[in-house]
């Protein structure tokens, strides 16, 4: 056992998870991709809060208790107890009004989790007098003990010391075909399964999130496996709820799986913006921008030119290496579009090109503009503020505006005066 393993054995799961994210840069990137997918999820209408657990079922039970046997005959299929397991235990129904609300509640809980809003999901459970649902979802918090940590962020033990066992229990709930489809999807998402989550996915964004979430949970489990300060509870009895699908192991596989789907999801995956997002998420943007530059034409969507231009600048600013000719080609294409309506911005983008291209591109831009002398001077002043060589730009623009025949006609071998 190496020193790092010995150190991990004295740390709480919370600290070990933080250390794992710091060590595994790829896993940290996956978490950021999941956060982006959660932030950009489509809007939805959450269910309203309703006080009183199974209000209509409870009222029906009270009515039955005070009615004669003939009056009870229409409601014999209703449960006789008010607890979360009564329906499955007695194989009876709850009141239709309660069933409709529960269905809407479960969908809202899943949609909250889908958007990374776990606190909102748990708050809704408590406010709707179903705190046991909040407790069942809270089991995913990593266990932490201040006596094992250096930080002073908490003064009491928190989280779930048997998180692995909790995940298996969530998987069992997701595996149970007797549960509502959104309840199954909810607990599947919490446990890192994809089978049941995919049944409620609609958009490309949803499908990618489901797979990315599963990859993150799988890698977290693998990274935290091993020596720890406590003995974990066995989960061998849950072997029958193993996922039927082969989980992706990296981001490229996630997108390959989603792109292989039929219907509107596959069409959405072919959207130019989705292809750009895939390149960013899989760290293949260098190859993407090179292909994009080669395919540039006057018919290329100006919106994609703008997005790729800005994405190139951001990626390059982050320190990643990009093919400079391709980035310059994209920036030049964007400058051509800006010259029509936003010529005041051109200098800022030309300044991002290689020095040898700056003078040529800006000189061509200035020379082709049909504007007043004062406006042309303002453009040169902007160029100077952005670090362009305005003297070289003026010379190049002047030469570009003079025809070769004019140069020949103006030359006089007998003229020995200074130029």
XYZ file of C-alpha atoms in Angstrom:
419
model
C 0.000 0.000 0.000
C 1.513 3.329 -1.049
C 1.609 6.540 0.960
C -1.290 8.141 -0.891
C -3.516 5.148 -0.113
C -2.544 5.318 3.552
C -3.447 8.999 3.608
C -6.818 8.358 1.919
C -7.683 5.789 4.580
C -7.810 8.552 7.210
C -9.936 10.996 5.185
C -13.694 11.360 4.972
C -15.464 10.695 1.676
C -16.124 14.424 1.218
C -12.416 15.280 1.309
C -11.502 12.289 -0.825
C -14.026 13.385 -3.466
C -12.593 16.913 -3.480
C -9.059 15.542 -3.809
C -10.171 13.310 -6.676
C -11.581 16.276 -8.604
C -8.339 18.173 -8.085
C -6.209 15.246 -9.271
C -8.382 14.149 -12.168
C -8.637 17.127 -14.491
C -10.724 15.194 -17.000
C -13.314 14.317 -14.371
C -13.459 17.981 -13.324
C -14.116 18.893 -16.971
C -16.943 16.345 -17.135
C -18.513 17.952 -14.064
C -18.362 21.332 -15.799
C -19.990 19.871 -18.919
C -22.790 18.438 -16.770
C -23.254 21.819 -15.096
C -23.506 23.466 -18.510
C -26.106 20.904 -19.628
C -28.074 21.601 -16.456
C -27.911 25.378 -16.875
C -29.081 25.203 -20.510
C -31.940 22.741 -19.999
C -35.296 23.787 -21.410
C -37.729 25.590 -19.126
C -40.460 23.667 -17.347
C -43.415 24.436 -15.101
C -42.957 22.948 -11.597
C -45.927 21.554 -9.723
C -47.485 23.736 -7.052
C -46.864 23.030 -3.385
C -49.713 21.189 -1.690
C -49.988 20.716 2.036
C -51.403 17.527 3.442
C -49.977 14.183 2.330
C -52.565 12.184 0.333
C -55.272 14.651 1.336
C -58.060 13.116 -0.758
C -57.173 9.545 0.149
C -57.159 10.459 3.820
C -60.577 12.073 3.479
C -61.952 8.980 1.725
C -60.659 6.733 4.488
C -62.336 8.900 7.122
C -65.564 8.744 5.112
C -65.367 4.970 4.928
C -64.797 4.704 8.666
C -68.080 6.478 9.349
C -70.168 4.945 6.557
C -72.053 1.669 6.457
C -70.833 -1.302 4.425
C -73.020 -0.453 1.415
C -71.599 3.060 1.188
C -68.070 1.635 1.354
C -68.451 -0.665 -1.626
C -67.409 1.922 -4.228
C -64.085 2.610 -2.500
C -62.901 -0.864 -1.592
C -59.917 -0.486 -3.939
C -58.488 2.405 -1.930
C -55.689 1.878 0.559
C -56.651 1.756 4.208
C -53.367 3.129 5.564
C -51.619 6.456 4.965
C -47.944 5.756 4.571
C -45.579 5.834 1.567
C -45.582 2.026 1.187
C -49.297 1.434 1.672
C -50.156 1.272 -2.024
C -47.470 -1.283 -2.920
C -47.953 -3.252 0.286
C -51.751 -3.540 0.027
C -51.812 -3.533 -3.785
C -54.483 -0.875 -3.680
C -54.817 2.592 -5.153
C -54.797 6.067 -3.718
C -57.441 8.653 -4.633
C -57.260 9.798 -8.248
C -56.608 13.407 -7.197
C -53.653 12.309 -5.083
C -52.377 10.086 -7.863
C -52.408 12.982 -10.324
C -50.571 15.237 -7.899
C -47.996 12.565 -7.073
C -47.311 12.035 -10.781
C -46.759 15.769 -11.281
C -44.629 15.968 -8.136
C -42.353 13.131 -9.265
C -41.885 14.730 -12.664
C -40.990 18.046 -11.037
C -38.487 16.347 -8.740
C -36.797 14.723 -11.720
C -36.763 17.995 -13.671
C -35.151 19.742 -10.685
C -32.446 17.062 -10.451
C -32.012 17.227 -14.227
C -31.186 20.923 -13.798
C -28.874 20.446 -10.827
C -31.400 21.987 -8.437
C -31.300 19.339 -5.731
C -32.024 21.820 -2.939
C -35.219 22.933 -4.721
C -36.297 19.314 -5.118
C -35.817 18.541 -1.422
C -37.508 21.785 -0.377
C -40.545 20.910 -2.508
C -40.798 17.523 -0.783
C -40.722 19.101 2.674
C -43.191 21.853 1.751
C -45.568 19.251 0.297
C -45.491 17.263 3.552
C -43.440 14.442 2.034
C -40.111 14.893 3.889
C -39.301 11.201 3.493
C -38.748 11.824 -0.227
C -36.231 14.545 0.613
C -34.452 12.156 2.963
C -34.284 9.481 0.270
C -32.662 11.973 -2.126
C -30.274 13.411 0.445
C -28.433 10.109 0.760
C -26.116 11.137 -2.065
C -24.234 13.652 0.077
C -20.678 12.567 0.756
C -19.940 11.693 4.364
C -17.720 14.137 6.210
C -16.310 14.231 9.726
C -14.650 17.426 11.023
C -12.369 15.361 13.241
C -10.786 13.917 10.095
C -10.535 17.238 8.236
C -8.260 20.196 8.535
C -10.938 22.632 7.364
C -13.210 24.316 9.912
C -16.202 24.634 7.598
C -18.414 22.428 9.754
C -18.570 21.382 13.367
C -20.614 18.198 13.063
C -20.704 14.979 11.113
C -22.762 15.078 7.909
C -23.497 13.186 4.709
C -24.043 9.487 4.166
C -21.408 7.048 5.402
C -23.055 4.299 3.325
C -23.426 6.241 0.083
C -22.593 3.197 -2.010
C -25.373 1.184 -0.375
C -27.759 4.128 -0.913
C -26.913 4.173 -4.626
C -27.761 0.485 -4.898
C -31.086 1.143 -3.160
C -31.790 3.970 -5.638
C -30.951 1.600 -8.484
C -33.435 -0.913 -7.072
C -36.178 1.732 -7.021
C -35.323 2.668 -10.603
C -35.370 -0.999 -11.618
C -38.854 -1.588 -10.158
C -41.329 -1.492 -13.061
C -44.165 -0.899 -10.631
C -42.980 2.624 -9.905
C -43.887 5.757 -11.859
C -41.648 6.395 -14.888
C -40.400 9.729 -13.516
C -39.771 8.218 -10.085
C -37.665 5.549 -11.753
C -35.839 8.194 -13.794
C -35.267 10.274 -10.652
C -33.560 7.513 -8.696
C -31.744 6.281 -11.792
C -30.201 9.722 -12.216
C -29.211 9.847 -8.547
C -27.535 6.439 -8.767
C -25.810 7.073 -12.089
C -27.921 4.722 -14.225
C -28.990 5.566 -17.762
C -31.634 2.912 -18.525
C -34.608 4.607 -16.872
C -33.430 8.184 -17.435
C -33.391 7.706 -21.198
C -37.093 6.781 -21.185
C -38.039 10.348 -20.217
C -35.402 12.191 -22.273
C -36.686 14.370 -25.116
C -33.918 16.597 -26.470
C -30.269 16.137 -27.455
C -29.386 18.053 -24.305
C -31.332 15.566 -22.159
C -29.700 12.485 -23.677
C -26.180 13.886 -23.375
C -26.819 14.860 -19.745
C -28.050 11.359 -18.893
C -24.878 9.756 -20.235
C -22.490 12.368 -18.837
C -24.091 12.019 -15.414
C -23.568 8.249 -15.567
C -19.913 8.645 -16.597
C -19.265 11.029 -13.691
C -20.844 8.718 -11.124
C -18.938 5.731 -12.505
C -15.606 7.552 -12.361
C -16.337 8.900 -8.874
C -17.119 5.393 -7.633
C -13.957 4.037 -9.194
C -11.830 6.864 -7.807
C -13.181 6.504 -4.272
C -12.984 2.721 -4.221
C -10.389 1.278 -1.909
C -9.151 1.970 1.602
C -11.286 4.154 3.828
C -11.635 4.828 7.540
C -14.776 2.693 7.953
C -16.068 -0.630 6.716
C -18.678 -0.178 4.008
C -21.990 -1.999 4.202
C -22.260 -4.900 1.713
C -24.507 -4.438 -1.320
C -24.394 -7.962 -2.759
C -28.180 -8.351 -2.574
C -28.615 -5.737 -5.314
C -26.806 -7.670 -8.059
C -30.096 -8.169 -9.934
C -30.530 -4.441 -10.577
C -27.370 -3.972 -12.618
C -27.800 -1.683 -15.604
C -28.639 -3.441 -18.867
C -26.800 -0.848 -20.946
C -23.079 -0.541 -21.410
C -22.142 2.808 -19.924
C -19.902 5.167 -21.882
C -16.445 5.615 -20.420
C -15.508 8.996 -21.886
C -17.031 12.068 -23.491
C -16.397 10.960 -27.073
C -18.364 7.760 -26.490
C -21.221 9.780 -24.998
C -21.620 11.821 -28.166
C -21.197 8.779 -30.407
C -24.050 7.051 -28.565
C -26.350 10.076 -28.797
C -25.562 10.627 -32.479
C -26.489 7.010 -33.214
C -30.048 7.559 -31.961
C -32.876 7.777 -34.468
C -35.311 10.576 -35.117
C -35.148 14.197 -34.079
C -32.278 13.641 -31.631
C -30.014 12.457 -34.439
C -31.036 15.457 -36.547
C -30.295 17.787 -33.646
C -26.890 16.145 -33.178
C -26.038 17.142 -36.747
C -26.764 20.800 -36.064
C -23.593 22.918 -36.587
C -23.834 24.364 -33.082
C -24.092 20.886 -31.547
C -21.004 19.795 -33.478
C -19.140 22.782 -32.073
C -20.277 21.918 -28.560
C -19.111 18.347 -29.030
C -15.686 19.583 -30.129
C -15.388 21.769 -27.035
C -16.548 19.011 -24.676
C -14.227 16.373 -26.177
C -11.152 18.624 -26.463
C -11.108 18.282 -30.258
C -11.687 21.946 -31.026
C -8.355 22.276 -32.849
C -9.468 19.713 -35.434
C -12.924 21.281 -35.584
C -11.733 24.825 -36.290
C -9.412 23.548 -39.008
C -12.286 21.752 -40.745
C -14.527 24.782 -40.302
C -11.926 27.103 -41.843
C -11.491 24.842 -44.851
C -15.258 24.782 -45.438
C -15.704 28.579 -45.225
C -17.590 30.152 -48.105
C -19.788 33.226 -48.688
C -22.787 30.997 -47.909
C -21.520 30.013 -44.449
C -23.990 31.057 -41.767
C -22.751 34.341 -40.294
C -23.984 33.278 -36.858
C -21.733 30.213 -36.889
C -18.811 32.320 -38.094
C -19.366 34.640 -35.135
C -19.667 31.785 -32.628
C -16.601 29.917 -33.912
C -14.558 33.134 -33.994
C -15.319 33.904 -30.365
C -14.895 30.268 -29.318
C -11.463 30.257 -30.957
C -10.403 33.351 -29.042
C -11.650 31.926 -25.734
C -9.996 28.546 -26.254
C -6.736 30.156 -27.281
C -6.863 32.478 -24.277
C -7.205 29.430 -22.024
C -3.772 28.283 -23.194
C -4.808 25.599 -25.664
C -2.874 25.347 -28.918
C -4.885 25.999 -32.085
C -3.819 25.999 -35.757
C -3.068 29.692 -36.336
C -3.868 29.743 -40.083
C -7.314 28.279 -39.396
C -8.066 30.752 -36.592
C -6.910 33.654 -38.799
C -9.141 32.445 -41.635
C -12.158 32.366 -39.323
C -11.356 35.813 -37.914
C -10.936 37.240 -41.421
C -14.297 35.797 -42.425
C -15.870 37.388 -39.365
C -14.169 40.728 -40.079
C -15.677 40.674 -43.570
C -19.135 40.370 -41.990
C -18.412 43.088 -39.423
C -17.244 45.536 -42.091
C -20.806 45.977 -43.321
C -22.563 47.035 -40.112
C -20.041 47.214 -37.262
C -16.826 48.579 -38.722
C -15.925 50.074 -35.339
C -15.260 46.537 -34.026
C -12.979 45.352 -36.807
C -9.721 46.584 -35.248
C -10.302 44.559 -32.075
C -10.532 41.312 -34.034
C -7.739 42.083 -36.486
C -5.478 42.645 -33.465
C -5.997 38.958 -32.574
C -4.422 37.812 -35.853
C -0.720 37.151 -36.415
C 1.283 40.358 -36.866
C 2.074 39.625 -40.498
C -1.660 39.420 -41.302
C -2.820 42.424 -39.294
C -1.484 45.078 -41.666
C -2.759 43.405 -44.820
C -6.258 42.661 -43.491
C -6.862 46.066 -41.911
C -5.409 47.936 -44.883
C -7.723 46.038 -47.207
C -10.646 46.824 -44.900
C -9.862 50.567 -44.763
C -9.187 50.843 -48.498
C -12.484 49.193 -49.483
C -14.680 51.329 -47.221
C -16.694 54.079 -48.864
C -16.769 56.467 -45.888
C -15.815 60.055 -45.079
C -12.266 61.109 -44.302
C -13.190 61.770 -40.648
C -14.669 58.283 -40.249
C -11.593 56.749 -41.843
C -9.423 58.616 -39.340
C -11.539 57.259 -36.473
C -10.967 53.728 -37.732
C -7.214 54.317 -37.820
C -7.313 55.704 -34.280
C -9.128 52.569 -33.125
C -6.490 50.476 -34.852
C -3.764 52.340 -33.008
C -5.508 51.780 -29.664
C -5.546 48.050 -30.375
C -1.831 47.980 -31.134
C -1.893 47.887 -34.941
C 0.894 49.541 -36.936
C -1.145 52.369 -38.436
C 1.760 53.704 -40.522
C 2.143 50.335 -42.198
C -1.626 50.107 -42.617
C -1.743 53.515 -44.362
C 1.095 52.594 -46.717
C -0.492 49.273 -47.584
C -3.924 50.851 -48.089
C -2.455 53.535 -50.348
C -0.588 51.019 -52.481
C -3.695 48.854 -52.687
C -5.623 51.828 -54.090
C -3.072 52.634 -56.816
C -3.294 50.758 -60.103
C -0.056 49.297 -61.575
C -0.481 51.442 -64.701
C -0.612 54.575 -62.552
C 2.720 53.650 -60.995
C 4.299 53.242 -64.448
C 2.881 56.517 -65.778
C 4.056 58.480 -62.757
C 7.640 57.217 -62.950
C 10.124 59.544 -64.733
C 13.729 58.381 -65.146
C 14.902 62.005 -65.457
C 13.261 62.977 -62.177
C 15.992 62.890 -59.537
C 13.997 64.609 -56.802
C 13.444 62.859 -53.504
C 10.306 60.751 -53.277
